[in-house]
XYZ file of C-alpha atoms in Angstrom:
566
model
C -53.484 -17.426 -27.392
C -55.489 -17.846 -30.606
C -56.269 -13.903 -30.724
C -52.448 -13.112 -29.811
C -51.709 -15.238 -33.036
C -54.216 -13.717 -35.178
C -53.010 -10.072 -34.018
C -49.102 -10.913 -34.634
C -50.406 -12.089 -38.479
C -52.456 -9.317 -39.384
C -49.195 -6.592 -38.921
C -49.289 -4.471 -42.159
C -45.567 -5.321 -43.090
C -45.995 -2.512 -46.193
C -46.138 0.179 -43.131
C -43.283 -1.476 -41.185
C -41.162 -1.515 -44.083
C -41.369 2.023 -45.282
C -40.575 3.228 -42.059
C -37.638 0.812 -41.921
C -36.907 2.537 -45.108
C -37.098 5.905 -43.898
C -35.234 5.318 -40.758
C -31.975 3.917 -42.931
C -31.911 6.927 -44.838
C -31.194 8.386 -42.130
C -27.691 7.380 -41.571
C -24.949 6.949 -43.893
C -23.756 3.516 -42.384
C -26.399 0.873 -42.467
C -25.845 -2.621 -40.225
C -26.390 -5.460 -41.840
C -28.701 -7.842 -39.913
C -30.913 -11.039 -40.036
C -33.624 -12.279 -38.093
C -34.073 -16.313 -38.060
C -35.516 -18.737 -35.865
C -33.177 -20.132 -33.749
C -33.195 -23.640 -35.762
C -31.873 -21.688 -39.030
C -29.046 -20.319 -36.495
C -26.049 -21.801 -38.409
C -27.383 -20.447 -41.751
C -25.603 -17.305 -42.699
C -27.699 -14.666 -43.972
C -28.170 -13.568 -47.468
C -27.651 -9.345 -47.363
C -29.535 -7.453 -50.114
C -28.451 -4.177 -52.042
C -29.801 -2.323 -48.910
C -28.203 -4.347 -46.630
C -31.744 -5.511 -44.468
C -32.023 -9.032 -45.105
C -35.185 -9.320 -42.485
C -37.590 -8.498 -40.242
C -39.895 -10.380 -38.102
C -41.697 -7.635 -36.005
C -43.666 -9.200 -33.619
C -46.441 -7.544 -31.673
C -46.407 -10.447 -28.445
C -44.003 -13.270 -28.074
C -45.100 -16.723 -30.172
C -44.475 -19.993 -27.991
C -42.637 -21.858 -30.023
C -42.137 -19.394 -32.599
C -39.593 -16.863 -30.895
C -37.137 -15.191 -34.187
C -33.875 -13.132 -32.753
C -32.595 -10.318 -34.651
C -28.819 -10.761 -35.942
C -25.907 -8.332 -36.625
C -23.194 -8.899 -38.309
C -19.777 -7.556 -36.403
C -17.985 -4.770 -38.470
C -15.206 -2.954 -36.283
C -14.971 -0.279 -38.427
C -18.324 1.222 -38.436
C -18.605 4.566 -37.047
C -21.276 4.420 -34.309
C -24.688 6.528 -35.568
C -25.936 9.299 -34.008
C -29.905 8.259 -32.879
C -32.815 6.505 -34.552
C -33.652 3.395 -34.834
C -32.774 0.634 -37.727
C -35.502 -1.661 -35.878
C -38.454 -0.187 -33.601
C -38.089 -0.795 -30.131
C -34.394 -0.814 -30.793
C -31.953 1.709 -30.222
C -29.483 2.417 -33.380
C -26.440 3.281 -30.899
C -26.902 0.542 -28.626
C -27.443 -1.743 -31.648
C -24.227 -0.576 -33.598
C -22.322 -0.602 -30.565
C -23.256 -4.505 -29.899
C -21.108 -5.075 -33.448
C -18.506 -3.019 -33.143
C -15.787 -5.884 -32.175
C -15.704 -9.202 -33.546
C -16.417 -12.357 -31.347
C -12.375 -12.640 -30.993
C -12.060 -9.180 -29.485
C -14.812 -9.854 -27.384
C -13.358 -12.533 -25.930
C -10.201 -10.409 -25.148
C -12.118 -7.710 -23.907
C -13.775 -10.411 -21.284
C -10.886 -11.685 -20.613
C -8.923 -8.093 -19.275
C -12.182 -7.383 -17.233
C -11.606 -10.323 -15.671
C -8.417 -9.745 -14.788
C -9.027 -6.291 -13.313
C -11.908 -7.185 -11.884
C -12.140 -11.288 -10.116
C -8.728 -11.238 -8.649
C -9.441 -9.095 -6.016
C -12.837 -9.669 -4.881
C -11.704 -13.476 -4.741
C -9.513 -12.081 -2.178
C -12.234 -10.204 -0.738
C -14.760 -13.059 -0.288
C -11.890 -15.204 1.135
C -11.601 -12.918 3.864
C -14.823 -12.969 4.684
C -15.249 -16.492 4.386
C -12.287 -16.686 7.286
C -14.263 -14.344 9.245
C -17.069 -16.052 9.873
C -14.938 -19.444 10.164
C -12.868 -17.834 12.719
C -14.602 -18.313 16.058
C -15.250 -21.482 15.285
C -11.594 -22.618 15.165
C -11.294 -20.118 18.025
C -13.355 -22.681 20.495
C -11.189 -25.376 19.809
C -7.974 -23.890 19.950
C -6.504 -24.449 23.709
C -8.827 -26.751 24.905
C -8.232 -27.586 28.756
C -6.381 -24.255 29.367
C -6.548 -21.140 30.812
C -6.341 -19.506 27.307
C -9.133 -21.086 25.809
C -11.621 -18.594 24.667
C -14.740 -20.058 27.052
C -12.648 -20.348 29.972
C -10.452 -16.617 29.171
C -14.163 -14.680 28.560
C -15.860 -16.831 31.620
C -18.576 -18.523 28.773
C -20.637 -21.929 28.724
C -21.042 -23.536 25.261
C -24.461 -22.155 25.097
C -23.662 -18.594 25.967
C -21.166 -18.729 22.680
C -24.004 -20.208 20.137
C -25.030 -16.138 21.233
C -21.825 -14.809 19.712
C -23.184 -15.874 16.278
C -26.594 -14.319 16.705
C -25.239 -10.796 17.928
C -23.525 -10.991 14.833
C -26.453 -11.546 12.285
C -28.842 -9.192 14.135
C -27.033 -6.191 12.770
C -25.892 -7.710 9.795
C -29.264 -8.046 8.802
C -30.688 -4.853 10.013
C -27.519 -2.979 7.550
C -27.170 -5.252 4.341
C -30.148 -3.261 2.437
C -28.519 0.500 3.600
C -25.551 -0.810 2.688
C -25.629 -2.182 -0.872
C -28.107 0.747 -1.912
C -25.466 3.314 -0.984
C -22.637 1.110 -3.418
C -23.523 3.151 -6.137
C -23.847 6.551 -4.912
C -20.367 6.405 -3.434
C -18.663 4.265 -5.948
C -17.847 0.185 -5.199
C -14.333 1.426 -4.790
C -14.403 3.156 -1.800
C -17.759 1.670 -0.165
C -16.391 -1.855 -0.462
C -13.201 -0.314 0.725
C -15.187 1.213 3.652
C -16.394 -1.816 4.331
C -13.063 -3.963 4.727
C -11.258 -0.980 6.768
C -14.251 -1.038 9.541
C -14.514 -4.240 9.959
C -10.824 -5.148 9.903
C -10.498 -2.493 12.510
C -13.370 -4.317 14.663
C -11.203 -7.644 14.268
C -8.378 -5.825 15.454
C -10.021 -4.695 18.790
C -11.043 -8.484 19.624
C -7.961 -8.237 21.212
C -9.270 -6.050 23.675
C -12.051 -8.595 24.744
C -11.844 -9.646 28.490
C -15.103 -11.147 28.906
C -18.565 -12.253 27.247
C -20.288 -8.870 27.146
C -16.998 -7.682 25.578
C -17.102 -10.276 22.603
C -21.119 -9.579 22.237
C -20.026 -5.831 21.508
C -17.528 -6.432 18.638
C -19.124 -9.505 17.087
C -22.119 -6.631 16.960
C -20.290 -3.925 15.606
C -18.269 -6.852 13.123
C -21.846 -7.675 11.724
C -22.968 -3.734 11.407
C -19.550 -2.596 9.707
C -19.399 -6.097 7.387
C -23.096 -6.174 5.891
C -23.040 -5.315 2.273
C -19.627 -7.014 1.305
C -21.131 -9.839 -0.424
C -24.072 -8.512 -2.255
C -22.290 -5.425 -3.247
C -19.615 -7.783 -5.601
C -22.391 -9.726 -6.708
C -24.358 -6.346 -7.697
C -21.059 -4.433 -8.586
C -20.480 -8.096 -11.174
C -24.320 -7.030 -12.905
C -22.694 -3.420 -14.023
C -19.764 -5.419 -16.008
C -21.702 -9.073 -17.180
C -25.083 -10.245 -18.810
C -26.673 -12.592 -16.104
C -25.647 -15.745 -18.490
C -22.022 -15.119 -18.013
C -22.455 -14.760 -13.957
C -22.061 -18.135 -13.090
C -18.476 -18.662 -14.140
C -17.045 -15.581 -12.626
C -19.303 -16.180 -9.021
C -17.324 -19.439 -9.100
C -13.715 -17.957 -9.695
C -14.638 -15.401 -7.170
C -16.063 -17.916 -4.313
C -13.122 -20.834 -5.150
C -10.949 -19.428 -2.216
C -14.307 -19.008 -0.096
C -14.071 -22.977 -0.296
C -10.550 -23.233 1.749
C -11.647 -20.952 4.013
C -12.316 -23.613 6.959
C -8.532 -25.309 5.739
C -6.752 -21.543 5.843
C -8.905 -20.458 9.321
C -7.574 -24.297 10.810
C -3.953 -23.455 9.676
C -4.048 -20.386 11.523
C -5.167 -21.915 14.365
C -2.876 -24.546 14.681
C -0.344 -21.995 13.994
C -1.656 -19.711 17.076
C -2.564 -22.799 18.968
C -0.830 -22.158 22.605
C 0.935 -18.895 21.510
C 0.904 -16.435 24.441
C 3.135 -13.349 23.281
C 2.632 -10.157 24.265
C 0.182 -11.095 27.044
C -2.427 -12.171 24.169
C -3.823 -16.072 23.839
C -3.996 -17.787 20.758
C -7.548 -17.065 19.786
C -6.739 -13.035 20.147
C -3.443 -13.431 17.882
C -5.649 -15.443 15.452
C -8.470 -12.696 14.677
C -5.822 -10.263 15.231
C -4.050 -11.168 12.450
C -6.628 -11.700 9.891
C -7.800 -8.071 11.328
C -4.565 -6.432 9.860
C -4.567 -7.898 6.565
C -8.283 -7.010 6.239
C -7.489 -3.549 6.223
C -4.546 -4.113 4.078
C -6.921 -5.311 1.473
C -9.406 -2.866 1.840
C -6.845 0.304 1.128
C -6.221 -1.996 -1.945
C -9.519 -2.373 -2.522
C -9.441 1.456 -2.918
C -6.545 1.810 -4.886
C -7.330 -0.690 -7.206
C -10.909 -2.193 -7.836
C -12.390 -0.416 -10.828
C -15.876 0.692 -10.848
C -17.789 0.687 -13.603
C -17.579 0.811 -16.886
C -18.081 4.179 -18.270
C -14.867 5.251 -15.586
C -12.552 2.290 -16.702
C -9.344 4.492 -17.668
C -7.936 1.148 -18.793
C -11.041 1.021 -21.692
C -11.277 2.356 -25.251
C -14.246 4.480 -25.576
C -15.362 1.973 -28.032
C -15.138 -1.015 -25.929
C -16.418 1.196 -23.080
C -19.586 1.560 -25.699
C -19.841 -2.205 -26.237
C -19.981 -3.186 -22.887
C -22.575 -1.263 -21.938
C -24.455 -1.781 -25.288
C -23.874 -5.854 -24.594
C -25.836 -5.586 -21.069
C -29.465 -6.528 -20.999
C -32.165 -3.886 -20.606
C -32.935 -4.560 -16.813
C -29.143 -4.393 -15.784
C -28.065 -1.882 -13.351
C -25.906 1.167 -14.937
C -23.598 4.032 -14.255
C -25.936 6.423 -16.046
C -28.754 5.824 -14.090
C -30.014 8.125 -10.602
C -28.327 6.807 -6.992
C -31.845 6.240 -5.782
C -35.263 5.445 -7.522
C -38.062 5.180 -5.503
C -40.616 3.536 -8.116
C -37.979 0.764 -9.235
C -37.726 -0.022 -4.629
C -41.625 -0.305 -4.563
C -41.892 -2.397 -7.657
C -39.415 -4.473 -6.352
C -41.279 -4.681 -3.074
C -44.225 -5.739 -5.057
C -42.788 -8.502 -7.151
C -43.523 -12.128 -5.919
C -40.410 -13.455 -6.753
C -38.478 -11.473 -4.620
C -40.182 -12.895 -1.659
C -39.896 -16.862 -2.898
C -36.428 -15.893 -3.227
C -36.026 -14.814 0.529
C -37.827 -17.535 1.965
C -35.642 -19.996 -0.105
C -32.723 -18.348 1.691
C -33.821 -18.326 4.664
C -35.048 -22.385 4.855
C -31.810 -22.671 3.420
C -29.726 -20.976 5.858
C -31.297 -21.917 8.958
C -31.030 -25.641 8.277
C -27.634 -25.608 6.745
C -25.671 -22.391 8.646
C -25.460 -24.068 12.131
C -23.587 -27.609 10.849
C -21.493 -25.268 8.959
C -20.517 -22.705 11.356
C -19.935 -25.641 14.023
C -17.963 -28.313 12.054
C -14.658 -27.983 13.854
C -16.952 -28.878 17.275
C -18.489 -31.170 15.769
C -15.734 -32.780 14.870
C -13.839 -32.624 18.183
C -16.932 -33.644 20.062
C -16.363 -36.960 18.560
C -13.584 -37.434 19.579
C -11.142 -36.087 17.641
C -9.660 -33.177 20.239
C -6.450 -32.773 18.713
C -5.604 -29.868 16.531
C -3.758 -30.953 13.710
C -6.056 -34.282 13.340
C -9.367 -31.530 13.497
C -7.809 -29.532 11.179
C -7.197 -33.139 8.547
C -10.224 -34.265 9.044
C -11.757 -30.709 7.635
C -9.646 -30.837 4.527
C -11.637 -33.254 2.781
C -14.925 -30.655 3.089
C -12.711 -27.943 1.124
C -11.983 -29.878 -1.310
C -15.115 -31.518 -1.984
C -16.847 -28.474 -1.828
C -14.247 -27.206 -4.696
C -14.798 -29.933 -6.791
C -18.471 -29.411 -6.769
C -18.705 -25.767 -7.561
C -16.199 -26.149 -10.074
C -17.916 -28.843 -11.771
C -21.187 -27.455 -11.621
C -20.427 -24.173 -12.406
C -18.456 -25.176 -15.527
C -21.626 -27.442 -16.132
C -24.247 -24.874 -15.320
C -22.146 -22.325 -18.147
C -23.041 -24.558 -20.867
C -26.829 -23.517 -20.866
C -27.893 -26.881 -21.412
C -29.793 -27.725 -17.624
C -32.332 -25.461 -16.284
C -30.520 -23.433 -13.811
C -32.972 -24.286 -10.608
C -32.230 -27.737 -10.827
C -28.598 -27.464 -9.614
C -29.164 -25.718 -6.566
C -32.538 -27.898 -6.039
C -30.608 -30.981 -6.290
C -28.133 -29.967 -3.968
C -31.025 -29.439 -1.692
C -32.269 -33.013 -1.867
C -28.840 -34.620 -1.381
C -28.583 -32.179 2.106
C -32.421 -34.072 3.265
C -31.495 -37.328 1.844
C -27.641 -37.215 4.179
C -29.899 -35.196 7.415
C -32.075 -38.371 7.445
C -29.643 -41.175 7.461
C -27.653 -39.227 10.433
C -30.880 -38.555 12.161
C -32.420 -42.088 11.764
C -28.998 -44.174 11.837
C -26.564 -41.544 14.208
C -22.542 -42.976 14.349
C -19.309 -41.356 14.803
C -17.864 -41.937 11.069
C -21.623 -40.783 9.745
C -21.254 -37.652 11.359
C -18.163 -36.824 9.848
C -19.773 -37.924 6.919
C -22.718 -35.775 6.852
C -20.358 -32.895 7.073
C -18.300 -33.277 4.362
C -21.274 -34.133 2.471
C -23.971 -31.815 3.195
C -21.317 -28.282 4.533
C -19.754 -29.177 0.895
C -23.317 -29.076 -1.377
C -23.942 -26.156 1.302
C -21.046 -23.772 -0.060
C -22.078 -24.706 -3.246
C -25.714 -24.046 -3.426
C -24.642 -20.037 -2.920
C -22.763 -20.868 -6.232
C -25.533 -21.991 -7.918
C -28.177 -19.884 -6.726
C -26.782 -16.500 -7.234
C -26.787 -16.496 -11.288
C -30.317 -17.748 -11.238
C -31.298 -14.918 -8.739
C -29.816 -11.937 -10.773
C -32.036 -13.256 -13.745
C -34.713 -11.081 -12.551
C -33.371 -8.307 -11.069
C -34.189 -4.955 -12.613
C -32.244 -1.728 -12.551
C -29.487 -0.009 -10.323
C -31.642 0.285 -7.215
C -33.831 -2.729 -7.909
C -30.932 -5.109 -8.589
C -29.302 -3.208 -5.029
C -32.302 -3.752 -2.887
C -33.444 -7.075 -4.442
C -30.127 -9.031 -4.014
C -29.025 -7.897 -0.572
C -32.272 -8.091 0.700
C -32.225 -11.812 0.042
C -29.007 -12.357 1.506
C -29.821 -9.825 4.327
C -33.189 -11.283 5.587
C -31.888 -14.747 4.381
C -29.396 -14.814 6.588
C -31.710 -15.129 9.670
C -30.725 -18.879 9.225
C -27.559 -17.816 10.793
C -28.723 -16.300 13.925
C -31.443 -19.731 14.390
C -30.049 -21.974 13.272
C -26.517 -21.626 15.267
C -28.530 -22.767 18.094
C -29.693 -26.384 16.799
C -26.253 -27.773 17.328
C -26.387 -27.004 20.977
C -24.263 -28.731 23.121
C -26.856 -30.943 24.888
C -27.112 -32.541 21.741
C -23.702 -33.762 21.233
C -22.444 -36.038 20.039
C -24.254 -37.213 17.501
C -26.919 -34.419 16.914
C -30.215 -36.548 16.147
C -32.947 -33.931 17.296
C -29.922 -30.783 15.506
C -30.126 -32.936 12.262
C -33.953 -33.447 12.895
C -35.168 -29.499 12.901
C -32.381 -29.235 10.342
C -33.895 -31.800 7.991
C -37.284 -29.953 8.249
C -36.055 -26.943 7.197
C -34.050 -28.251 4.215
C -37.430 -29.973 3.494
C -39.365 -26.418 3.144
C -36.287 -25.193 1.149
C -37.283 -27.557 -1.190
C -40.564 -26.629 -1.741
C -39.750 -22.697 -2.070
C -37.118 -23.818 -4.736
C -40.076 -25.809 -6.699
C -42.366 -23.365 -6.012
C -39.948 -20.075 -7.180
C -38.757 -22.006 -10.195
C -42.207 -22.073 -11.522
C -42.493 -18.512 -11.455
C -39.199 -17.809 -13.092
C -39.064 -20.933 -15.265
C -39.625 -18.761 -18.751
C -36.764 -15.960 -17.995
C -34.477 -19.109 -17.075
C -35.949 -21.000 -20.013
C -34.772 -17.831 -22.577
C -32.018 -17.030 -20.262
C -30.409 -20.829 -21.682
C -31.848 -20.337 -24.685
C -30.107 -16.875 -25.889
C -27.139 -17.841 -24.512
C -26.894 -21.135 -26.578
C -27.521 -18.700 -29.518
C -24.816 -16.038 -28.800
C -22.871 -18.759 -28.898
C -24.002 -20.331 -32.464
C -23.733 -16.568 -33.893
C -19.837 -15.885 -32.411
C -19.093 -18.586 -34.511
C -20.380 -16.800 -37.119
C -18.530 -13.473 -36.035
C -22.354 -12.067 -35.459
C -23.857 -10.729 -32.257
C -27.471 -11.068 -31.336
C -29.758 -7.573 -30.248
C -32.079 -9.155 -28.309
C -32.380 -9.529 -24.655
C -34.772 -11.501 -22.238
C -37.590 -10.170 -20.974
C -37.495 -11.048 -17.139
C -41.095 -9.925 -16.671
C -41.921 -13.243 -18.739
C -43.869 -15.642 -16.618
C -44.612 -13.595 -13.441
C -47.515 -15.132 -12.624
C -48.043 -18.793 -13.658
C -50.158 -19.985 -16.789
């Protein structure tokens, strides 16, 4: 460290500034900047006749000691044509950065949003029913002829297969999937996506026994992999990682009534024979249809990426792209990169990340997936009072990613530690039910722990995008966390097997362990990532000091900070 120090000191400034010099000549528009630490941030800086109040050119990073350059907005610049005011800095990119005030910014934000988180809220609600649907499915009927283990011919344990058959594929296709977004535009992949497996809901109608519902809960995982990493991906072409957390919860709020809309349907399908179809067939019928309603909406209307946004000024077009960080993923750059799929291969974190996810899923997914049986297994067999008694989970698990996320925006808490926290409330709720099992704690544990569940993914996504790096590297590295993550979902359906009912001790047991080791990858990941989350806060809180100021800031975060630990 003392060597790094003495290098940064001994910079011959007289070199730096006549090429500063030179470079300005160059154009016939200067910007008017400052560089300050960020204690001086409210100060406003003090321009000289040339307009370069000044430089702090820094040959490593100084702990403790980190300076930010400043620009002040000026709408009616022209942009420059190339060079660089600062080196390492590129004049276009930097001009475009100012060329709105912090008001118009704001606007600008705002209409993206608009365009943009409407519809893949709707999206992600329809997926969230999806996988909610079978589960309501099993209840609906119960003692008849038309419920769905008695129509297909199936024993409790042959269904806990259903969900597996599902994941297998859905696995196997998530990576394919979400590296092919960009080569054939979101637009029409995600549209792809809806209109396959909306069709594959459709022929569940068709089903007339076990093998039958193995084949299109198959087929429903290969044609739906890529939905959800693909927004999340397609969200890191139009916002800075810092701004991801609000808009993953605006787009995952309906997600949370998922379980509440899948129960109305049911009850609303519950004993409905018409048309020589049970209740369970009308029910995944009908989301079916309006799945591929959306998804020739989806096609229609979703906008892609920036640089095609009809809607867009070419000088807001310019400023969004200019505002994104160097390791976002862009238009501009080729479909496929091999290099940027091997380094991503390489890099540690992506791995912590995966393993978090998959602790995570397998000792959370089952509880989830099975609440409504839960739930009737103790007791509670009637429709309407299973579908009341999974209200409260919705709406706890609204509250919390609402309030977190709104929280977590501020910059102010170390991203990791929401998600982590969530984590220990999960262990701390498994252990009471497995140590002290009762009817009413049951029912407790899952409101509790399927509510901190849905909101973990909240939490967890914005801290995961920190590090991603590049069109294809950002592709590959989300979905194959949520791909190979979601192996929770095809083991851990099967700890909530039936010959645990009713409470669930030993299901709440295995579940507990894994929770446990989700805890440790959390710890363990955060202290590899703990400096880009640490600057990731940091310049946030900053860009938000300099708006006031009308200013913007040209730096970014270097997310290859802290790779290995010092």
């Amino acid at each position: 460290m003392d060597s790094a120090m003495k290098r940064c000191t001994q910079v011959d400034w007289s070199r730096y500034s006549l090429e500063i010099l030179n470079l300005r000549s160059q154009f016939e528009t200067p910007v008017t900047m400052s560089h300050e630490p960020e204690e001086n941030k409210t100060s406003s800086p003090s321009p000289r006749d040339d307009k370069i109040t000044h430089f702090n050119i820094d040959e490593a990073p100084i702990p403790g000691k980190t300076t930010v350059h400043r620009v002040n907005r000026n709408a009616n610049e022209p942009l420059p044509k190339s060079g660089d005011f600062i080196p390492g800095y590129d004049a276009e990119l930097m001009q475009a950065r100012a060329t709105l005030s912090s008001d118009e910014e704001k606007k600008l934000l705002r209409k993206i949003d608009w365009r943009l988180l409407p519809l893949l809220a709707l999206m992600y609600m329809l997926k969230s029913i999806d996988a909610s649907n079978l589960s309501y499915a099993r209840t609906m009927d119960e003692g008849t002829s038309d419920n769905i283990l008695t129509e297909l011919g199936m024993t409790s344990n042959q269904y806990n297969l259903v969900t597996a058959m599902y994941y297998v594929p859905y696995i196997i296709a998530e990576v394919p999937s979400n590296l092919l977004l960009k080569r054939v535009r979101p637009s029409v992949w995600q549209a792809r996506i809806q209109i396959s497996w909306g069709i594959v809901l459709c022929c569940h109608a068709a089903v007339v026994n076990r093998q039958g519902l193995y084949v299109v809960r198959f087929f429903l995982g290969l044609f739906e992999a890529g939905l959800w990493p693909g927004m999340l991906v397609h969200l890191c072409y139009w916002y800075r990682p810092d701004e991801l957390a609000p808009r993953v919860v605006y787009v995952t709020l309906l997600g949370c009534f998922s379980t509440v809309l899948s129960g109305v349907l049911a009850f609303a399908f519950n004993g409905v024979t018409t048309g020589g179809l049970s209740g369970w067939k009308w029910l995944i019928l009908t989301e079916g249809i309006v799945t591929v309603v959306l998804g020739f909406c989806t096609y229609f209307f979703l906008p892609d990426f920036p640089s095609s946004a009809k809607w867009l000024s070419e000088r807001e077009i310019a400023f969004i792209q200019a505002r994104l960080p160097k390791n976002a993923p862009r238009a501009s750059e080729a479909n496929f990169n091999m290099k940027e799929l091997i380094a991503t291969l390489k890099n540690l974190r992506v791995w912590l990340f995966l393993f978090c996810w998959a602790f995570f899923t397998i000792g959370t997914t089952g509880l989830t997936f099975y609440q409504p049986t839960v739930i009737a297994n103790l007791g509670f067999t009637s429709m309407g009072t299973s579908l009341l008694l999974n209200i409260p989970t919705a709406i706890f698990a609204v509250l919390l990613t609402v309030g977190f996320g709104i929280f977590a925006d501020t910059g102010r808490i170390p991203q990791p530690a929401i998600p982590l926290g969530f984590l220990i409330v999960i262990e701390a709720c498994y252990g009471v039910l497995y140590a002290f099992p009762n009817n009413g704690g049951v029912y407790a544990a899952t409101i509790i722990s399927t509510g901190f569940s849905t909101a973990w993914y909240t939490m967890m996504w914005p801290w995961r995008v920190q590090t991603t790096e590049g069109a294809t590297g950002s592709a590959f590295a989300i979905a194959f966390a949520n791909s190979y993550g979601q192996i929770g979902g095809a083991v851990g359906s099967q700890l909530f097997n039936s010959r645990y009912a009713p409470h669930y001790s030993t299901s709440f047991g295995i579940a507990m362990g894994f929770v446990g080791l989700a805890i440790i990858m959390t710890i363990v990941t955060w202290c590899f990532t703990w400096r880009v989350d640490v600057d990731t806060r940091r310049l946030k809180r900053i860009r938000i000091a300099a708006a006031k100021n009308n200013q913007a800031i040209l730096d970014d975060v270097d997310i290859h900070r802290g790779e290995k630990m010092e």
